[in-house]
Amino acid sequence: MTPEAQHAFPTVGPEFVERQTVVNFGPATLASQVSGYKLDNATLTDKILRNSRATPGSIEEAELPKSIGKFIDATGMSTRYSSTELTRDPARVLERTAAIGAELVREAMQRQGWDHIDYLFDTSASLSPEVAELMLDQANIDPATVITRPYRVACAGAATAFDDSLLDPEARDKNVVVCALEPLSQHTSDGQLTLKNMGIPTIFGDDYAIIAYNPADFEVVSARTHIVYDGAPIRFHTDYGLPPSDDVIPAHYIFSESGIDISSVSEKGFFIKIEDPESDLPAEMDGIKTATFFIRATAEVIQKVVECAQAKKVDVRQVVMHQPSLKVNEGIQNRVGKYPNLANLNIPDFLLGEIGRSNSSSATTLVIWEHLARTGKLNPRQPFLICAPGIGAVITAAVIVPKQAK
C-alpha cells in the first residue's frame, strides 16, 4: 500500500461501531465482526459533493447531487465501515486486523467445542500472509501446530478456500477455519471522493468474517475455479508477492486467457497478481468493465458447475454468493435466468444494503452466508451452491451437499 495515501474519511465525526455476530449453520459456525467508523450514504454524498464542486471541469453543479445519488443507488450499499485512522501505518493495520481475527477464532472455537485448530485458510485482498501467524499468536494458539494457507485471490478467497478444504483428503476430519480479514479502507483516499473516482469508497468497506467446520460434514458434488485475466479493471497495491507454482494443480482449477500467468498455486497458498494503480490513487476501478466481466464470467461458471451436479442427480436450488454491488448482482441473476437448466436456482436478491454492510472482498461471501443462515433462508440439510467472482480474475463455484442432507 502507498504510505503517502491520504484518507477518505476522518477519524472524528462518523460513529465508531464494533459489533460481533455468530450463528450456527448445521455443524459449522459462522461469525463476523464490524469494526470501524460508520459511513452512511448521506455522509459520503456530502463529501463527494463538496470535492466534486471544487474539481475544475466537473459537470454542472445543479446536476452533481443527482449524478452522485444515481451512482450510489446503483451500488445498493447503505453503509460501509472504515478504519482509516490506521491506514497510514501498515504494521498497525496488520496488528489490528490480527486482533479482530483472533477474537473471531476464539469465539468460533468455543461454539464448536474445539481445543485446537488443524488448518487455517487465511483470505484477504491485499494483506501480507504474516497476518495468520500474528492472529494465531493473539488467539494463544501455537502457529507451529496449525497448517496455514494464505489465499490472496480478492473477492473469491473465502469461497475458494472453503471448496479446496473439502476437496483436500488431508483436511478431512480436521478442525478447519477459513478466516476472511478485509480492512479495505486502506485503499481509499481523498482523491477518490469525486464524481469521477468515487467507485472505490462508495462500494468497498472493512469487514471481518470466519467459518469453522469439519470438512467431513460436507461433500463437494461439483467444483470449478476459473482463473482468467480480466484486463485489470480494478487496481490496488498489495503486500504480497507470487511464489512459484507447484507442478501439480488441483483438477478443478481451469486456466484460460493468461490465467496461468497471473496466478500462483502451491502448498504455500493461492495468489493472484493484482495490477498497481496507474495514477497516484491507492486504488482505481472501471465500474463498467468490472460489471461486464463479472456478470458474463460468473454466470458461465455457475452454469457449468450446476450442469455437472445435475448429471449426478443432485438438485441444487440454494445459493450463497458474493455480492459485488446491486447492479452486478442483478446482472448475474438475469444472465443465469437465461439458462434453462438453472431455472430453479435461487440467487438471493441484493442484501448488503438491507443488512448495513458493504462489499468487503472475501469477507462478503461469509457475511451473506451468515445472514442467510440467521434468517432461516438457507437450509443446512439441503444442497447449496457457493459462488464468488474475484478480480484478477478468479471465479469459483461449487455445489455442496451437507452430510445432514443424506
Tab-separated table of C-alpha atoms in Angstrom:
chain	number	residue	atom	x	y	z
A	1	MET	CA	0.000	0.000	0.000
A	2	THR	CA	1.227	3.534	-0.580
A	3	PRO	CA	2.331	5.397	2.577
A	4	GLU	CA	1.583	8.747	1.000
A	5	ALA	CA	-2.111	7.926	0.561
A	6	GLN	CA	-4.393	10.488	2.146
A	7	HIS	CA	-7.508	9.162	3.752
A	8	ALA	CA	-11.025	9.500	2.507
A	9	PHE	CA	-12.664	9.605	5.920
A	10	PRO	CA	-11.661	11.467	9.081
A	11	THR	CA	-11.236	9.787	12.448
A	12	VAL	CA	-13.789	12.121	14.016
A	13	GLY	CA	-17.396	12.734	13.072
A	14	PRO	CA	-18.803	9.359	11.986
A	15	GLU	CA	-19.855	6.900	14.678
A	16	PHE	CA	-17.332	4.178	15.573
A	17	VAL	CA	-19.027	0.766	15.648
A	18	GLU	CA	-17.733	-2.571	16.907
A	19	ARG	CA	-20.171	-5.465	16.779
A	20	GLN	CA	-19.757	-9.237	16.556
A	21	THR	CA	-22.394	-11.695	15.334
A	22	VAL	CA	-22.317	-15.501	15.453
A	23	VAL	CA	-24.619	-18.167	14.042
A	24	ASN	CA	-24.595	-21.929	13.558
A	25	PHE	CA	-25.057	-23.481	10.129
A	26	GLY	CA	-25.632	-27.144	10.833
A	27	PRO	CA	-22.355	-28.384	12.369
A	28	ALA	CA	-20.437	-25.246	11.301
A	29	THR	CA	-20.078	-21.862	12.988
A	30	LEU	CA	-20.121	-18.554	11.117
A	31	ALA	CA	-19.000	-15.353	12.811
A	32	SER	CA	-18.321	-11.818	11.659
A	33	GLN	CA	-17.289	-8.527	13.167
A	34	VAL	CA	-17.960	-4.954	12.153
A	35	SER	CA	-15.198	-2.661	13.377
A	36	GLY	CA	-14.773	0.864	12.095
A	37	TYR	CA	-16.298	4.262	11.502
A	38	LYS	CA	-19.812	4.017	10.117
A	39	LEU	CA	-20.245	5.882	6.837
A	40	ASP	CA	-23.800	6.174	5.608
A	41	ASN	CA	-24.849	7.419	2.187
A	42	ALA	CA	-25.679	10.933	3.394
A	43	THR	CA	-22.208	11.436	4.880
A	44	LEU	CA	-20.497	10.036	1.812
A	45	THR	CA	-22.647	12.033	-0.605
A	46	ASP	CA	-21.840	15.264	1.209
A	47	LYS	CA	-18.084	14.626	0.997
A	48	ILE	CA	-18.222	13.702	-2.715
A	49	LEU	CA	-20.444	16.693	-3.484
A	50	ARG	CA	-18.075	19.145	-1.810
A	51	ASN	CA	-14.998	17.707	-3.520
A	52	SER	CA	-16.686	17.497	-6.916
A	53	ARG	CA	-17.750	21.147	-6.765
A	54	ALA	CA	-14.112	22.073	-6.252
A	55	THR	CA	-12.923	19.991	-9.213
A	56	PRO	CA	-12.232	22.037	-12.376
A	57	GLY	CA	-14.120	20.845	-15.405
A	58	SER	CA	-16.759	18.932	-13.449
A	59	ILE	CA	-20.322	18.759	-14.726
A	60	GLU	CA	-22.834	21.497	-13.954
A	61	GLU	CA	-23.261	21.982	-10.216
A	62	ALA	CA	-27.031	21.528	-10.426
A	63	GLU	CA	-26.507	18.033	-11.852
A	64	LEU	CA	-23.992	16.859	-9.232
A	65	PRO	CA	-26.403	15.699	-6.472
A	66	LYS	CA	-28.473	13.770	-8.981
A	67	SER	CA	-25.434	12.112	-10.602
A	68	ILE	CA	-23.869	11.172	-7.265
A	69	GLY	CA	-27.168	9.855	-5.930
A	70	LYS	CA	-27.749	7.769	-9.033
A	71	PHE	CA	-24.328	6.146	-8.717
A	72	ILE	CA	-24.724	5.371	-5.026
A	73	ASP	CA	-28.196	3.954	-5.617
A	74	ALA	CA	-26.708	1.631	-8.246
A	75	THR	CA	-24.242	0.226	-5.710
A	76	GLY	CA	-27.090	-0.795	-3.413
A	77	MET	CA	-24.949	-0.002	-0.364
A	78	SER	CA	-26.367	1.927	2.587
A	79	THR	CA	-23.410	1.662	4.949
A	80	ARG	CA	-19.728	0.922	4.831
A	81	TYR	CA	-17.148	0.820	7.646
A	82	SER	CA	-13.732	2.448	7.650
A	83	SER	CA	-10.624	2.177	9.816
A	84	THR	CA	-8.640	4.881	8.085
A	85	GLU	CA	-7.142	6.077	11.354
A	86	LEU	CA	-4.706	3.164	10.907
A	87	THR	CA	-4.092	3.046	7.204
A	88	ARG	CA	-1.002	5.231	7.113
A	89	ASP	CA	0.815	2.539	9.097
A	90	PRO	CA	0.752	-0.956	7.524
A	91	ALA	CA	2.122	-2.519	10.731
A	92	ARG	CA	-0.823	-1.154	12.722
A	93	VAL	CA	-3.274	-2.380	10.092
A	94	LEU	CA	-1.781	-5.861	10.380
A	95	GLU	CA	-1.773	-5.833	14.185
A	96	ARG	CA	-5.358	-4.611	14.490
A	97	THR	CA	-6.635	-6.994	11.825
A	98	ALA	CA	-4.926	-9.941	13.541
A	99	ALA	CA	-6.525	-8.962	16.857
A	100	ILE	CA	-10.006	-8.936	15.309
A	101	GLY	CA	-9.364	-12.277	13.610
A	102	ALA	CA	-8.126	-13.781	16.889
A	103	GLU	CA	-11.317	-12.734	18.664
A	104	LEU	CA	-13.437	-14.364	15.954
A	105	VAL	CA	-11.351	-17.546	16.080
A	106	ARG	CA	-11.732	-17.816	19.847
A	107	GLU	CA	-15.494	-17.333	19.603
A	108	ALA	CA	-15.856	-19.958	16.864
A	109	MET	CA	-13.684	-22.480	18.720
A	110	GLN	CA	-15.836	-22.054	21.807
A	111	ARG	CA	-19.004	-22.578	19.778
A	112	GLN	CA	-17.518	-25.659	18.117
A	113	GLY	CA	-16.231	-27.083	21.395
A	114	TRP	CA	-12.688	-27.251	19.989
A	115	ASP	CA	-9.446	-27.081	21.925
A	116	HIS	CA	-7.309	-26.712	18.784
A	117	ILE	CA	-7.291	-25.864	15.074
A	118	ASP	CA	-5.665	-28.086	12.453
A	119	TYR	CA	-5.962	-25.865	9.359
A	120	LEU	CA	-6.288	-22.104	8.950
A	121	PHE	CA	-7.115	-20.754	5.482
A	122	ASP	CA	-6.364	-17.031	5.663
A	123	THR	CA	-8.027	-14.948	2.939
A	124	SER	CA	-7.587	-11.263	2.182
A	125	ALA	CA	-7.478	-8.947	-0.818
A	126	SER	CA	-4.056	-7.497	-0.099
A	127	LEU	CA	-2.625	-8.245	3.356
A	128	SER	CA	0.700	-9.952	3.943
A	129	PRO	CA	0.370	-13.667	4.828
A	130	GLU	CA	2.134	-12.708	8.058
A	131	VAL	CA	-1.311	-11.859	9.450
A	132	ALA	CA	-2.100	-15.575	10.010
A	133	GLU	CA	0.746	-16.155	12.464
A	134	LEU	CA	0.007	-12.880	14.246
A	135	MET	CA	-3.643	-13.863	14.566
A	136	LEU	CA	-2.840	-17.303	15.994
A	137	ASP	CA	-0.411	-15.775	18.478
A	138	GLN	CA	-3.076	-13.353	19.678
A	139	ALA	CA	-5.550	-16.235	19.996
A	140	ASN	CA	-2.994	-18.063	22.209
A	141	ILE	CA	-2.550	-20.804	19.615
A	142	ASP	CA	0.954	-22.003	18.745
A	143	PRO	CA	1.336	-21.293	14.980
A	144	ALA	CA	3.628	-24.342	14.710
A	145	THR	CA	0.635	-26.587	15.497
A	146	VAL	CA	-1.538	-25.226	12.664
A	147	ILE	CA	-1.225	-25.687	8.909
A	148	THR	CA	-1.818	-22.239	7.417
A	149	ARG	CA	-2.614	-21.486	3.786
A	150	PRO	CA	-2.986	-17.914	2.538
A	151	TYR	CA	-5.485	-17.204	-0.233
A	152	ARG	CA	-4.935	-13.886	-1.988
A	153	VAL	CA	-7.492	-14.070	-4.786
A	154	ALA	CA	-9.546	-10.982	-3.867
A	155	CYS	CA	-13.305	-11.495	-3.506
A	156	ALA	CA	-13.132	-15.197	-4.401
A	157	GLY	CA	-10.880	-16.041	-1.445
A	158	ALA	CA	-13.256	-17.420	1.195
A	159	ALA	CA	-15.373	-19.462	-1.225
A	160	THR	CA	-12.296	-20.926	-2.944
A	161	ALA	CA	-10.620	-21.810	0.353
A	162	PHE	CA	-13.804	-23.490	1.608
A	163	ASP	CA	-14.164	-25.554	-1.566
A	164	ASP	CA	-10.490	-26.523	-1.593
A	165	SER	CA	-10.562	-27.658	2.038
A	166	LEU	CA	-13.429	-30.035	1.283
A	167	LEU	CA	-11.507	-31.484	-1.657
A	168	ASP	CA	-8.272	-31.962	0.314
A	169	PRO	CA	-8.159	-35.529	1.702
A	170	GLU	CA	-5.578	-34.437	4.285
A	171	ALA	CA	-8.046	-31.931	5.768
A	172	ARG	CA	-10.926	-34.369	6.139
A	173	ASP	CA	-11.993	-34.920	9.760
A	174	LYS	CA	-9.883	-31.945	10.823
A	175	ASN	CA	-10.778	-28.714	12.575
A	176	VAL	CA	-10.692	-26.101	9.811
A	177	VAL	CA	-11.161	-22.345	9.901
A	178	VAL	CA	-11.484	-20.049	6.892
A	179	CYS	CA	-10.796	-16.506	8.047
A	180	ALA	CA	-11.550	-13.533	5.760
A	181	LEU	CA	-9.909	-10.353	7.054
A	182	GLU	CA	-10.579	-7.288	4.941
A	183	PRO	CA	-9.589	-3.767	6.077
A	184	LEU	CA	-10.395	-2.423	2.605
A	185	SER	CA	-10.492	1.206	3.710
A	186	GLN	CA	-6.699	1.134	3.431
A	187	HIS	CA	-7.309	1.510	-0.303
A	188	THR	CA	-9.331	4.734	-0.012
A	189	SER	CA	-8.179	8.334	-0.303
A	190	ASP	CA	-9.497	11.881	-0.587
A	191	GLY	CA	-8.707	11.820	-4.306
A	192	GLN	CA	-11.425	9.221	-4.825
A	193	LEU	CA	-14.139	11.419	-3.334
A	194	THR	CA	-15.153	12.984	-6.638
A	195	LEU	CA	-17.780	12.105	-9.204
A	196	LYS	CA	-15.072	10.628	-11.450
A	197	ASN	CA	-13.355	8.382	-8.889
A	198	MET	CA	-15.967	7.538	-6.273
A	199	GLY	CA	-16.416	3.866	-7.203
A	200	ILE	CA	-13.959	2.534	-4.618
A	201	PRO	CA	-15.129	4.452	-1.481
A	202	THR	CA	-18.842	4.007	-2.255
A	203	ILE	CA	-18.702	0.242	-2.768
A	204	PHE	CA	-15.935	-1.081	-0.533
A	205	GLY	CA	-15.552	-1.129	3.251
A	206	ASP	CA	-13.991	-3.075	6.100
A	207	ASP	CA	-15.352	-6.390	7.336
A	208	TYR	CA	-14.061	-9.498	9.079
A	209	ALA	CA	-15.644	-12.960	8.973
A	210	ILE	CA	-14.856	-16.631	9.573
A	211	ILE	CA	-16.354	-20.094	9.236
A	212	ALA	CA	-15.259	-23.018	11.435
A	213	TYR	CA	-16.151	-26.582	10.406
A	214	ASN	CA	-15.087	-30.167	9.781
A	215	PRO	CA	-14.797	-30.871	6.026
A	216	ALA	CA	-16.189	-34.376	6.605
A	217	ASP	CA	-19.561	-32.744	7.292
A	218	PHE	CA	-19.805	-31.541	3.678
A	219	GLU	CA	-19.355	-33.138	0.258
A	220	VAL	CA	-18.378	-31.373	-2.955
A	221	VAL	CA	-20.519	-32.700	-5.814
A	222	SER	CA	-19.011	-30.449	-8.469
A	223	ALA	CA	-16.499	-27.609	-8.363
A	224	ARG	CA	-14.783	-25.204	-10.710
A	225	THR	CA	-12.250	-22.465	-10.035
A	226	HIS	CA	-11.758	-20.498	-13.242
A	227	ILE	CA	-8.642	-18.329	-13.462
A	228	VAL	CA	-8.733	-15.840	-16.315
A	229	TYR	CA	-7.108	-12.441	-16.825
A	230	ASP	CA	-9.826	-9.789	-16.652
A	231	GLY	CA	-7.842	-6.854	-18.048
A	232	ALA	CA	-7.302	-5.271	-14.608
A	233	PRO	CA	-10.442	-3.090	-14.313
A	234	ILE	CA	-9.726	-2.820	-10.571
A	235	ARG	CA	-6.207	-1.977	-9.386
A	236	PHE	CA	-4.619	-1.559	-5.951
A	237	HIS	CA	-1.345	-2.151	-4.133
A	238	THR	CA	-0.791	-5.488	-2.366
A	239	ASP	CA	1.519	-6.559	0.439
A	240	TYR	CA	2.390	-9.957	-1.019
A	241	GLY	CA	4.257	-11.458	-3.958
A	242	LEU	CA	3.638	-14.539	-6.088
A	243	PRO	CA	5.685	-17.601	-5.071
A	244	PRO	CA	6.403	-20.268	-7.721
A	245	SER	CA	3.535	-22.586	-8.602
A	246	ASP	CA	3.619	-26.343	-7.976
A	247	ASP	CA	3.800	-28.747	-10.887
A	248	VAL	CA	0.544	-30.382	-9.817
A	249	ILE	CA	-2.522	-28.124	-9.929
A	250	PRO	CA	-5.930	-29.178	-8.486
A	251	ALA	CA	-8.119	-30.771	-11.130
A	252	HIS	CA	-10.963	-28.294	-10.608
A	253	TYR	CA	-8.716	-25.306	-11.428
A	254	ILE	CA	-9.287	-24.175	-15.012
A	255	PHE	CA	-6.974	-21.619	-16.654
A	256	SER	CA	-7.742	-19.528	-19.705
A	257	GLU	CA	-6.700	-16.219	-21.309
A	258	SER	CA	-3.370	-15.755	-19.491
A	259	GLY	CA	-4.784	-17.039	-16.195
A	260	ILE	CA	-1.676	-19.116	-15.540
A	261	ASP	CA	0.497	-16.004	-15.917
A	262	ILE	CA	-1.232	-14.037	-13.165
A	263	SER	CA	-1.528	-16.781	-10.538
A	264	SER	CA	0.449	-18.954	-8.148
A	265	VAL	CA	-0.956	-22.245	-6.830
A	266	SER	CA	1.117	-24.273	-4.378
A	267	GLU	CA	1.305	-25.711	-0.869
A	268	LYS	CA	2.156	-22.145	0.161
A	269	GLY	CA	-1.316	-20.979	-0.876
A	270	PHE	CA	-3.179	-19.459	-3.800
A	271	PHE	CA	-2.179	-15.995	-5.002
A	272	ILE	CA	-3.217	-13.844	-7.929
A	273	LYS	CA	-1.448	-10.800	-9.314
A	274	ILE	CA	-3.281	-7.527	-8.863
A	275	GLU	CA	-2.083	-4.647	-11.028
A	276	ASP	CA	-0.860	-1.427	-9.382
A	277	PRO	CA	-2.895	1.754	-9.995
A	278	GLU	CA	-1.831	3.855	-12.969
A	279	SER	CA	-2.403	7.094	-11.040
A	280	ASP	CA	-1.268	8.206	-7.586
A	281	LEU	CA	-4.538	6.959	-6.069
A	282	PRO	CA	-4.309	3.905	-3.780
A	283	ALA	CA	-6.949	2.089	-5.864
A	284	GLU	CA	-8.757	2.525	-9.180
A	285	MET	CA	-11.858	0.944	-10.688
A	286	ASP	CA	-13.512	0.922	-14.077
A	287	GLY	CA	-17.004	0.029	-12.923
A	288	ILE	CA	-18.463	-0.749	-16.343
A	289	LYS	CA	-15.664	-3.143	-17.321
A	290	THR	CA	-15.765	-4.814	-13.899
A	291	ALA	CA	-19.508	-5.385	-14.043
A	292	THR	CA	-19.474	-6.641	-17.623
A	293	PHE	CA	-16.757	-9.178	-16.906
A	294	PHE	CA	-18.214	-10.402	-13.602
A	295	ILE	CA	-21.730	-10.890	-14.960
A	296	ARG	CA	-20.667	-12.890	-18.001
A	297	ALA	CA	-17.901	-14.973	-16.436
A	298	THR	CA	-19.754	-15.769	-13.207
A	299	ALA	CA	-22.910	-16.953	-14.974
A	300	GLU	CA	-20.854	-19.248	-17.211
A	301	VAL	CA	-19.058	-20.872	-14.272
A	302	ILE	CA	-22.332	-21.349	-12.366
A	303	GLN	CA	-23.900	-22.988	-15.397
A	304	LYS	CA	-21.061	-25.495	-15.762
A	305	VAL	CA	-20.983	-26.414	-12.072
A	306	VAL	CA	-24.750	-26.876	-11.755
A	307	GLU	CA	-24.886	-28.860	-15.007
A	308	CYS	CA	-22.287	-31.253	-13.586
A	309	ALA	CA	-24.247	-31.629	-10.338
A	310	GLN	CA	-27.464	-32.302	-12.215
A	311	ALA	CA	-25.719	-35.030	-14.191
A	312	LYS	CA	-25.042	-36.650	-10.803
A	313	LYS	CA	-28.745	-36.362	-9.890
A	314	VAL	CA	-28.232	-33.542	-7.394
A	315	ASP	CA	-30.894	-30.836	-7.484
A	316	VAL	CA	-29.474	-27.584	-6.134
A	317	ARG	CA	-31.630	-24.525	-5.523
A	318	GLN	CA	-29.996	-22.642	-2.640
A	319	VAL	CA	-27.181	-20.187	-3.335
A	320	VAL	CA	-24.561	-18.439	-1.206
A	321	MET	CA	-22.869	-15.826	-3.380
A	322	HIS	CA	-20.525	-12.905	-3.071
A	323	GLN	CA	-22.397	-9.673	-3.856
A	324	PRO	CA	-20.160	-7.085	-5.580
A	325	SER	CA	-22.926	-4.483	-5.946
A	326	LEU	CA	-26.653	-4.210	-6.603
A	327	LYS	CA	-26.293	-3.856	-10.378
A	328	VAL	CA	-23.784	-6.712	-10.702
A	329	ASN	CA	-25.948	-8.964	-8.541
A	330	GLU	CA	-28.988	-8.190	-10.673
A	331	GLY	CA	-26.947	-8.748	-13.824
A	332	ILE	CA	-25.843	-12.192	-12.672
A	333	GLN	CA	-29.410	-13.081	-11.679
A	334	ASN	CA	-30.696	-12.042	-15.113
A	335	ARG	CA	-27.984	-13.837	-17.057
A	336	VAL	CA	-28.323	-17.031	-15.007
A	337	GLY	CA	-32.061	-16.895	-15.631
A	338	LYS	CA	-31.427	-17.328	-19.366
A	339	TYR	CA	-30.039	-20.847	-18.857
A	340	PRO	CA	-32.951	-23.354	-18.943
A	341	ASN	CA	-31.238	-25.775	-16.553
A	342	LEU	CA	-30.799	-23.026	-13.929
A	343	ALA	CA	-34.481	-22.124	-13.692
A	344	ASN	CA	-34.760	-23.436	-10.103
A	345	LEU	CA	-31.599	-21.748	-8.869
A	346	ASN	CA	-32.447	-19.096	-6.284
A	347	ILE	CA	-29.713	-16.460	-6.280
A	348	PRO	CA	-30.584	-14.141	-3.353
A	349	ASP	CA	-31.527	-10.561	-4.088
A	350	PHE	CA	-29.007	-7.932	-3.042
A	351	LEU	CA	-28.745	-7.983	0.759
A	352	LEU	CA	-25.802	-5.789	1.739
A	353	GLY	CA	-27.796	-2.558	1.784
A	354	GLU	CA	-30.515	-4.186	3.887
A	355	ILE	CA	-28.100	-5.543	6.498
A	356	GLY	CA	-25.894	-2.450	6.588
A	357	ARG	CA	-22.707	-3.939	5.175
A	358	SER	CA	-20.682	-3.230	2.034
A	359	ASN	CA	-18.543	-5.122	-0.447
A	360	SER	CA	-15.714	-6.377	1.750
A	361	SER	CA	-13.954	-8.618	-0.776
A	362	SER	CA	-13.602	-12.204	0.514
A	363	ALA	CA	-15.485	-11.483	3.755
A	364	THR	CA	-18.673	-10.680	1.816
A	365	THR	CA	-19.442	-14.308	0.957
A	366	LEU	CA	-19.269	-15.321	4.618
A	367	VAL	CA	-21.289	-12.279	5.755
A	368	ILE	CA	-24.032	-13.170	3.260
A	369	TRP	CA	-23.862	-16.825	4.309
A	370	GLU	CA	-24.180	-15.848	7.966
A	371	HIS	CA	-27.182	-13.622	7.265
A	372	LEU	CA	-28.988	-16.285	5.227
A	373	ALA	CA	-28.388	-18.847	7.984
A	374	ARG	CA	-29.565	-16.489	10.726
A	375	THR	CA	-32.781	-15.570	8.923
A	376	GLY	CA	-33.647	-19.174	8.028
A	377	LYS	CA	-33.185	-18.602	4.297
A	378	LEU	CA	-30.503	-21.288	3.932
A	379	ASN	CA	-31.328	-24.850	4.960
A	380	PRO	CA	-28.272	-26.767	6.267
A	381	ARG	CA	-29.964	-30.019	5.294
A	382	GLN	CA	-30.201	-29.169	1.599
A	383	PRO	CA	-27.580	-28.885	-1.191
A	384	PHE	CA	-26.336	-25.388	-1.923
A	385	LEU	CA	-24.196	-23.582	-4.462
A	386	ILE	CA	-21.419	-21.351	-3.188
A	387	CYS	CA	-20.005	-18.883	-5.703
A	388	ALA	CA	-17.708	-15.864	-5.710
A	389	PRO	CA	-16.087	-13.848	-8.502
A	390	GLY	CA	-12.820	-12.121	-7.643
A	391	ILE	CA	-10.877	-9.520	-9.565
A	392	GLY	CA	-7.749	-10.536	-11.368
A	393	ALA	CA	-9.721	-12.779	-12.019
A	394	VAL	CA	-10.771	-15.904	-10.121
A	395	ILE	CA	-14.342	-17.127	-10.381
A	396	THR	CA	-15.083	-20.057	-8.118
A	397	ALA	CA	-18.245	-22.117	-7.661
A	398	ALA	CA	-19.150	-25.465	-6.147
A	399	VAL	CA	-22.247	-27.479	-5.371
A	400	ILE	CA	-22.064	-28.673	-1.779
A	401	VAL	CA	-24.142	-31.365	-0.106
A	402	PRO	CA	-24.178	-31.193	3.706
A	403	LYS	CA	-23.767	-34.541	5.446
A	404	GLN	CA	-27.085	-33.846	7.189
A	405	ALA	CA	-28.815	-33.882	3.801
A	406	LYS	CA	-28.037	-37.536	3.226
